PDB file of C-alpha atoms in Angstrom:
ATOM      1  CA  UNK A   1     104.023  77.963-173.553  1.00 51.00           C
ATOM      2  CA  UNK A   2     106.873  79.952-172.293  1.00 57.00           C
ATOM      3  CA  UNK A   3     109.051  79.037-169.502  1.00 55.00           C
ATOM      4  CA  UNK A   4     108.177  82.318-167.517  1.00 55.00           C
ATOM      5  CA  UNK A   5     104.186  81.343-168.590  1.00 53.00           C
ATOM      6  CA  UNK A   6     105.035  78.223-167.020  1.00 54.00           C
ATOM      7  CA  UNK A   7     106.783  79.040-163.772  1.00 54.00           C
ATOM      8  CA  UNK A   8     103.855  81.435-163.200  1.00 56.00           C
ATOM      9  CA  UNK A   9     101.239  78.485-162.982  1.00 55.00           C
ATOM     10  CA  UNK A  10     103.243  76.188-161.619  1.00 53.00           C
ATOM     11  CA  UNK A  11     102.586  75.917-157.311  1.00 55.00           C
ATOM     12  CA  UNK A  12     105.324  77.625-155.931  1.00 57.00           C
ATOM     13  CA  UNK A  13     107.856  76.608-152.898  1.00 61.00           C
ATOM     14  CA  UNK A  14     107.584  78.458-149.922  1.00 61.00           C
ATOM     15  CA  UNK A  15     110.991  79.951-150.361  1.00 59.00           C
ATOM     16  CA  UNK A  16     109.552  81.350-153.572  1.00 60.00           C
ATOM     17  CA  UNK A  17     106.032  83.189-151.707  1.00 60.00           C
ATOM     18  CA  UNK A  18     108.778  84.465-149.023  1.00 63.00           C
ATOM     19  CA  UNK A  19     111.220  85.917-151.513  1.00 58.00           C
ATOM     20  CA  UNK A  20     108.923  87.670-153.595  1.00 59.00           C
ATOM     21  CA  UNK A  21     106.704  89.275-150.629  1.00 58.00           C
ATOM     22  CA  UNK A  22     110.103  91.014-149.572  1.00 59.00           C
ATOM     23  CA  UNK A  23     110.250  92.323-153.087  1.00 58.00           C
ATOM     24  CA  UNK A  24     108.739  95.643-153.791  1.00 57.00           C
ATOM     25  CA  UNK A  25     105.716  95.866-156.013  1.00 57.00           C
ATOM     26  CA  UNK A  26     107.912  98.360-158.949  1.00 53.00           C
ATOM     27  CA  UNK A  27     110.362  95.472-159.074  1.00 55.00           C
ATOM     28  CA  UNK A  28     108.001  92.480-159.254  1.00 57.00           C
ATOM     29  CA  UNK A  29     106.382  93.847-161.851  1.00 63.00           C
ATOM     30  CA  UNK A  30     109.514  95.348-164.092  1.00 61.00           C
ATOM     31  CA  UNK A  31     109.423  94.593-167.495  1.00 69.00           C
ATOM     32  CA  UNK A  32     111.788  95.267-170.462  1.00 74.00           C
ATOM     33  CA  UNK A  33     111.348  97.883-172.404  1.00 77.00           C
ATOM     34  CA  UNK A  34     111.227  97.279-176.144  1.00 83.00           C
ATOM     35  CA  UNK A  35     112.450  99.855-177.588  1.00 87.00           C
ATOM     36  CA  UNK A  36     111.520  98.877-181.641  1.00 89.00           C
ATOM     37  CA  UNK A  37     107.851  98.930-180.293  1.00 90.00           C
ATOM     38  CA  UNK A  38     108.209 102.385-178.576  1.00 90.00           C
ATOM     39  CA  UNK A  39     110.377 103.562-181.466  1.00 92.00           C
ATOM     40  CA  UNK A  40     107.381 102.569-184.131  1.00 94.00           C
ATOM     41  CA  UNK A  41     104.429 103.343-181.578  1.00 94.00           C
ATOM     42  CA  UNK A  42     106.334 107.313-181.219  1.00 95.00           C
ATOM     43  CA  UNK A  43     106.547 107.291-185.316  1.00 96.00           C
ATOM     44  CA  UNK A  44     102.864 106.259-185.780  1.00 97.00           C
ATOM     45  CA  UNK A  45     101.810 109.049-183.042  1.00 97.00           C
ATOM     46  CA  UNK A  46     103.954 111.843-185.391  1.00 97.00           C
ATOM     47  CA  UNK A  47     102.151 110.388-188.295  1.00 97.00           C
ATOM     48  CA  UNK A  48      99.114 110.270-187.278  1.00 97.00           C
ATOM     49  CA  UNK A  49      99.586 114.417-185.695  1.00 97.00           C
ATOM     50  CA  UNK A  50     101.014 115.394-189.548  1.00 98.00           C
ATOM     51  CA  UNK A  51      97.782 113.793-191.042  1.00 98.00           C
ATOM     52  CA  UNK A  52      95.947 115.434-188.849  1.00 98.00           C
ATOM     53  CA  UNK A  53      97.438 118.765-189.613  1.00 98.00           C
ATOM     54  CA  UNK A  54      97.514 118.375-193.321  1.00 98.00           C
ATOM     55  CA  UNK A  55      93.849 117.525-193.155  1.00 98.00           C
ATOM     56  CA  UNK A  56      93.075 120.713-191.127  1.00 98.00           C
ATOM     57  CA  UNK A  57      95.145 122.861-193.400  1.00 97.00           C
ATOM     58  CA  UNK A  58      93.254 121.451-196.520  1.00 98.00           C
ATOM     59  CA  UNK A  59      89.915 122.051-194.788  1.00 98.00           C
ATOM     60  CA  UNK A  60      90.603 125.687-193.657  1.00 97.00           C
ATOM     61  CA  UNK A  61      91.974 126.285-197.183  1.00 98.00           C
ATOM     62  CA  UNK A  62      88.983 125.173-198.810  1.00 98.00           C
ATOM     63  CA  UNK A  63      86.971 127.355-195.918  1.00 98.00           C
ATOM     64  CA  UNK A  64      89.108 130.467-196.870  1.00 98.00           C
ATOM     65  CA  UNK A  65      88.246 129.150-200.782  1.00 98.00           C
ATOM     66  CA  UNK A  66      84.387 129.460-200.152  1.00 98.00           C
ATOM     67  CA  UNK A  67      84.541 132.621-198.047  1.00 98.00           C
ATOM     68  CA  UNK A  68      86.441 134.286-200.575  1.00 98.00           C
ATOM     69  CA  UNK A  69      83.727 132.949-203.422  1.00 98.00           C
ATOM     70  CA  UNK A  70      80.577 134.718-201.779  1.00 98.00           C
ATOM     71  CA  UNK A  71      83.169 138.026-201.288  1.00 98.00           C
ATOM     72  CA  UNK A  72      83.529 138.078-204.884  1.00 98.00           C
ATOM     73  CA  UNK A  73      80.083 137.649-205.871  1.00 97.00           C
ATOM     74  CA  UNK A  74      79.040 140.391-203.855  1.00 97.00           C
ATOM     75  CA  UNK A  75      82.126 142.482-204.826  1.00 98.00           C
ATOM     76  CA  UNK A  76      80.770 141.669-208.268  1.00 97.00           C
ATOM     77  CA  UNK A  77      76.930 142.508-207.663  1.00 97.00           C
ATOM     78  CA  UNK A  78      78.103 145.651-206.024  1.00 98.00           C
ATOM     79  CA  UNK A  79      80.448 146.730-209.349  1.00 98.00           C
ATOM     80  CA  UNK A  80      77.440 146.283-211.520  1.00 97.00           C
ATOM     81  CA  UNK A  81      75.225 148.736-209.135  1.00 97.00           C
ATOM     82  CA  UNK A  82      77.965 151.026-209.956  1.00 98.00           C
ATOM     83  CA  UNK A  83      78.419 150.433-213.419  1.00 98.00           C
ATOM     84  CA  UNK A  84      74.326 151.089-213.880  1.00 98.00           C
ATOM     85  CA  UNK A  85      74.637 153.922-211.720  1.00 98.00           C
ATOM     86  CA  UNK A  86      77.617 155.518-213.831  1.00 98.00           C
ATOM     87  CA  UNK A  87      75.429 155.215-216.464  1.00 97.00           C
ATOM     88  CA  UNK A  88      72.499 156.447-214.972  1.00 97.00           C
ATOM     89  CA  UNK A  89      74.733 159.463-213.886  1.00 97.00           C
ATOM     90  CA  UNK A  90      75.776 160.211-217.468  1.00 96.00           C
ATOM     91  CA  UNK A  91      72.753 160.186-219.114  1.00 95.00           C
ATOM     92  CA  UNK A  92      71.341 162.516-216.520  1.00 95.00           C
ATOM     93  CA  UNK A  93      74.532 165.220-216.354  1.00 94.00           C
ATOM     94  CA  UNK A  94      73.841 164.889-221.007  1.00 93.00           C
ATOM     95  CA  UNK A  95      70.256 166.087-220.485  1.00 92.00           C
ATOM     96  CA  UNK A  96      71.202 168.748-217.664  1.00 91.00           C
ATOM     97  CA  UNK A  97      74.323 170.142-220.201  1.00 92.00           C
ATOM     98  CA  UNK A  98      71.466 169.972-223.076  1.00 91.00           C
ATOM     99  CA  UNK A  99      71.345 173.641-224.843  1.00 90.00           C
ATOM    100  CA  UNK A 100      67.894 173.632-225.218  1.00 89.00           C
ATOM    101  CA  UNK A 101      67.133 173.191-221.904  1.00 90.00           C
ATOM    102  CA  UNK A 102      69.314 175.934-220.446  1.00 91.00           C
ATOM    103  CA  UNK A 103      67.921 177.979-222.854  1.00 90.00           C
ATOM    104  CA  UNK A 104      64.155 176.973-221.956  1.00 90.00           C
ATOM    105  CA  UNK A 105      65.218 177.425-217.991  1.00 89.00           C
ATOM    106  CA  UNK A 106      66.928 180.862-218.670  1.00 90.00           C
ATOM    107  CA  UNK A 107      63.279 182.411-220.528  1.00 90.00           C
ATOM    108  CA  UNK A 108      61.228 180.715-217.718  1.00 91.00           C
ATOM    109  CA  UNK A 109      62.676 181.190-214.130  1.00 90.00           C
ATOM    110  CA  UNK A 110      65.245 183.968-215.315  1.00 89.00           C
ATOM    111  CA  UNK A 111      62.836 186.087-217.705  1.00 90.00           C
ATOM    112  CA  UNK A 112      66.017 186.143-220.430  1.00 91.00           C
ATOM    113  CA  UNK A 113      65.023 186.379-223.976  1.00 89.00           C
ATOM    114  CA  UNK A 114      66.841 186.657-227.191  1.00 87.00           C
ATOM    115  CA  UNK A 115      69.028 189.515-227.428  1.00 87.00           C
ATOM    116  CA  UNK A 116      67.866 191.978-230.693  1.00 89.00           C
ATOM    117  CA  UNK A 117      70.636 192.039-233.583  1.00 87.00           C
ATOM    118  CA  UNK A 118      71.879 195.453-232.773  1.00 87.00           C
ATOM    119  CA  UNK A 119      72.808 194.696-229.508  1.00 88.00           C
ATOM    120  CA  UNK A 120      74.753 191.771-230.571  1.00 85.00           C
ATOM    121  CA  UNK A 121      78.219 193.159-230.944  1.00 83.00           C
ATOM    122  CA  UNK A 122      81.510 190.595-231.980  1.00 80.00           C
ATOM    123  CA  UNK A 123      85.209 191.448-230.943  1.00 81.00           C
ATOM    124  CA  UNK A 124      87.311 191.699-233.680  1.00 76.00           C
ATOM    125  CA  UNK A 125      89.113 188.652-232.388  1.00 77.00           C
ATOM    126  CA  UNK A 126      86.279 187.003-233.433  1.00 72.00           C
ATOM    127  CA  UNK A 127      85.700 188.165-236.935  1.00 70.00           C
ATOM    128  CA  UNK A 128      87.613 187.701-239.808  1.00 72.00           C
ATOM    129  CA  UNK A 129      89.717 190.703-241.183  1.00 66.00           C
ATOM    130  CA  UNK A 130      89.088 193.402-238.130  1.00 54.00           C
ATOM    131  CA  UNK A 131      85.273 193.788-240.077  1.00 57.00           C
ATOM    132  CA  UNK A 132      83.030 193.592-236.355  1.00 50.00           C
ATOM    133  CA  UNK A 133      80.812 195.906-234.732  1.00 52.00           C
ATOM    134  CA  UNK A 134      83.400 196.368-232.206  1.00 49.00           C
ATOM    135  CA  UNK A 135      86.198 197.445-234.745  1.00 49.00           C
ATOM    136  CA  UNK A 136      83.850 200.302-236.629  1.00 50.00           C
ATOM    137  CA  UNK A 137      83.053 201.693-232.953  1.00 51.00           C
ATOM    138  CA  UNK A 138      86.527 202.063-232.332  1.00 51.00           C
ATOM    139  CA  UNK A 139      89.195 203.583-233.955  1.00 49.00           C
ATOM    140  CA  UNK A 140      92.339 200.618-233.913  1.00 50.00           C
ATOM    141  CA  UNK A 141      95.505 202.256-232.164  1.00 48.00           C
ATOM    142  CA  UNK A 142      98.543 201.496-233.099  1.00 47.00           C
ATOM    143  CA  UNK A 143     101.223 201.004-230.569  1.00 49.00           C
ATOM    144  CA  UNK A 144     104.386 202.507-230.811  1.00 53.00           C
ATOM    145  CA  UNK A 145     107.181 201.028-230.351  1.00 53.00           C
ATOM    146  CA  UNK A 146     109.281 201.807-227.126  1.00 55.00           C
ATOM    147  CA  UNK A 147     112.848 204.027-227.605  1.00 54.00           C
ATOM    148  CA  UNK A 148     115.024 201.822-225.373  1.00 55.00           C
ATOM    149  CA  UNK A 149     117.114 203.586-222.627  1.00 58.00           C
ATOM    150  CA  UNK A 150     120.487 203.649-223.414  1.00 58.00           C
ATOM    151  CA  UNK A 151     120.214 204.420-227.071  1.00 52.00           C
ATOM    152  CA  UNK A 152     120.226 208.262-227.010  1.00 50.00           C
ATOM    153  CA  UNK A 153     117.718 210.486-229.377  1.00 49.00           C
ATOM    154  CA  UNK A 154     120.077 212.560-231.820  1.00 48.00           C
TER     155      UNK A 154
END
């Protein structure tokens, strides 16, 4: 045992009851600080707080990680809606550009039908060599080229 241990147990003198019931409490019970205990018991607290945030920054990363999964997936479902709705949309706009059927619409809701060959008439733009309807109906005129001003007619 210790010596303070010791003088703790042991009966004490009267002197000894008298002295230390003039004492206040705070100094009776003083003790030394330690300061390599308080020094190691601060470090384990600061360890223990950055294991604790590491953990919590691994969890909420792997939160974000799993929220982000089911975004994708449904960013992904949603793209191939799309995708079969492009080419839903394409196949529909061929058969509404198809010839046939304009032509089919135009004789039934319009009453249109086939012009007759002699109304048909072709620019010459068209037609190879001036040789149209348009270019027998009209005579071709032939432009004449402009005097300019300041030359003077002699």
């Amino acid at each position: 045992m210790s010596a303070r241990v010791a003088a703790r147990s042991a009966p004490q003198s009267a002197w000894g009851r008298e002295h230390r019931a003039r004492q206040p409490e705070a100094v009776r019970r003083h003790r030394q600080k330690d300061r390599r205990r308080l020094r190691s018991m601060a470090t384990a607290v600061v360890g223990a707080g950055l294991a604790v945030v590491l953990i919590l920054g691994v969890v909420g990363l792997r939160v974000q990680q799993v929220r982000l999964s089911y975004r994708l997936d449904a960013l992904r479902g949603s793209r191939v809606e799309a995708e079969e709705l492009n080419r839903r949309l394409r196949v529909e706009m061929a058969t509404l550009k198809s010839l046939s059927r304009i032509e089919g619409k135009a004789r039934t809701e319009l009453g249109m039908v086939a012009p007759a060959r002699d109304q048909v008439r072709l620019a010459r733009e068209f037609v190879p060599a001036g040789r149209g309807a348009a270019a027998v109906d009209r005579p071709s005129v032939v432009a004449e080229r402009p005097v300019p001003r300041d030359v003077g007619v002699r």
